[in-house]
Amino acid sequence: MNVARVASRAQLGLSAPRVEVEVHLGSGLPQFSIVGLPATAVKESKDRVRAALANCGFEWPAGRVTVNLSPADLPKEGCRYDLPIALGILLASEQVKFSAELLACYEFYGELGLAGELKPIRGVLLAAAHAARESRRIVVPTDNHSEARIAECSAAHASSLLAVCHLFTAHGGEVGTAAVLADSAPLPHATPLELADVRGQAAPKRALLVAAAGGHSLLLVGPPGTGKTMLAQRLPDLLPPLEGAEALDVAAIASVSGRGFDARDYGRRPFRAPHHSASANAIIGGGPQVRPGEVSLAHRGVLFLDELPEFDRRVLESLREPLESGVVSIARAALQVEYPARFQLIAAMNPCPCGYLGDVAGRCRCAPRQIARYRARISGPLLDRIDLRVEVPAVPSDELLGAGLALPDELTTARAAECVRVARALQMQRAAKLNADLTPAELREVCRLDRHCRLLLGRARSRLELSARGMHRVLRVARTIADLDAGQARPNGIETRHLGEALQLRRVCTTQG
Ligand SMILES: [Zn+2]
């Protein structure tokens, strides 16, 4: 045999198409060529494979070595193909022998170190999930094994090229240590953050509960040090844990990002808090490797933007697409990659540039013009997409003194999560979606307003200068508040107190000084 074929997969957004690594040994002048990889990746991969084979005691084949990665038009990163390329050379030169049936069931992934050790690669979870769907098995570097386990893929792992050869040649060709890993032990989870640890702030906590229950976006406005960040950090633990395909998607995004994936985070809602100096590529995704950005890393979880007016205006504008559609499209050359980005936006800002506007000690020295300019940095269209706005004031010292004494009616994480669970179950039963995602037509159906509500809404509309979009947002929030009031309201009815609270939660107006 002077030809060998070894299977692997590429990564394209959140898909993992099959790639066949074909090695051909020919006569003629010694030459090693790889086709189907970008030029720089070819050079690096060649050097690693050659060194690894030599250092593992194998011989480099005489004559011409041609490696073809097909299909050729798929974009490929080099590292993950090191192992299949090395195995292909060993098989084609008959330095190792694997049974043909066994080889046909397996896919191989791994970067080779110069001494033949296998190094982890990005995106194993995604490849494993696709392999599992097609009932195929995989071999991965040992450091990637926990990722492959999560995808419930039949995965063998190895720490070196020699160990892979041993797996496939020992035990009469059986993959002796390959484990079927659907019975994986439960992974330890981080403990939830406690809402009661944020002292006082009853109104912002209530707003956070409403946001969690209906999937609404939220803006927190207040001076520094009042707990805005602490509140935002607690949102993921108020949301129901991720399951099934949703959990797998979130883990796969982390796995293909530069950040990598920690198995302990599996099923946990992500919380991402990029700094305001972050670039549009970092937030939306892109760059030379078309990596997912923060909006995708926050998929099914929370994107927290602290100091919202400090973000680059173009970055804020680019948030509008994922906020509306739940996906981002990244274009590179002739290639278009889509990543899901259905996140819940929580933003925070100071009331003025110095942060102390309204402070009783009179610390704020900002001129009205400066304040107006600061607030105008957030565009109207973005602000219009934020359902809830609430002030997070400085906490009076007597409330701080009560720290440590849990009040009997205090909203705890466990209690809030239970309210959220019940309210979300109502929404799923009613419309199979969260209130934040209701269309205007659906809203008319599920927000039946009586005469008092219509009067209230009409008055508020002119007073708050609500756009049509703004009106819909108020109604969605009112629907959620009524759902939190479970059992009290008529099934699709809204009462004036629900509508009144929803209007209150939109009042904090940040565009006027
Ligand atoms: Zn100020």
Tab-separated table of N, CA and C and ligand atoms in Angstrom, residues 351-358 363-367 371, ligand 1:
chain	number	residue	atom	x	y	z
A	351	PRO	N	-24.626	58.117	36.224
A	351	PRO	CA	-25.599	59.134	35.801
A	351	PRO	C	-24.945	60.334	35.116
A	352	CYS	N	-23.637	60.525	35.309
A	352	CYS	CA	-22.926	61.655	34.707
A	352	CYS	C	-21.453	61.255	34.583
A	353	PRO	N	-20.628	62.067	33.889
A	353	PRO	CA	-19.219	61.655	33.697
A	353	PRO	C	-18.490	61.354	35.014
A	354	CYS	N	-18.706	62.147	36.073
A	354	CYS	CA	-17.983	61.899	37.321
A	354	CYS	C	-18.656	60.800	38.134
A	355	GLY	N	-19.924	60.575	37.867
A	355	GLY	CA	-20.622	59.478	38.520
A	355	GLY	C	-21.483	59.880	39.710
A	356	TYR	N	-21.363	61.150	40.164
A	356	TYR	CA	-22.027	61.496	41.432
A	356	TYR	C	-23.206	62.454	41.303
A	357	LEU	N	-23.790	62.533	40.116
A	357	LEU	CA	-24.958	63.384	39.933
A	357	LEU	C	-26.055	62.968	40.910
A	358	GLY	N	-26.620	63.961	41.637
A	358	GLY	CA	-27.693	63.656	42.574
A	358	GLY	C	-27.198	63.247	43.951
A	363	ARG	N	-21.114	66.099	45.487
A	363	ARG	CA	-19.789	65.862	44.936
A	363	ARG	C	-19.709	66.109	43.428
A	364	CYS	N	-20.871	66.125	42.747
A	364	CYS	CA	-20.837	66.235	41.289
A	364	CYS	C	-20.559	67.662	40.851
A	365	ARG	N	-19.571	67.816	39.972
A	365	ARG	CA	-19.223	69.125	39.438
A	365	ARG	C	-19.451	69.186	37.924
A	366	CYS	N	-20.169	68.197	37.391
A	366	CYS	CA	-20.339	68.150	35.937
A	366	CYS	C	-21.300	69.248	35.470
A	367	ALA	N	-20.942	69.887	34.351
A	367	ALA	CA	-21.817	70.891	33.753
A	367	ALA	C	-22.940	70.177	33.004
A	371	ILE	N	-22.992	66.501	30.917
A	371	ILE	CA	-23.888	65.386	31.244
A	371	ILE	C	-24.682	64.967	30.012
B	1	ZN	ZN	-20.972	64.414	37.779
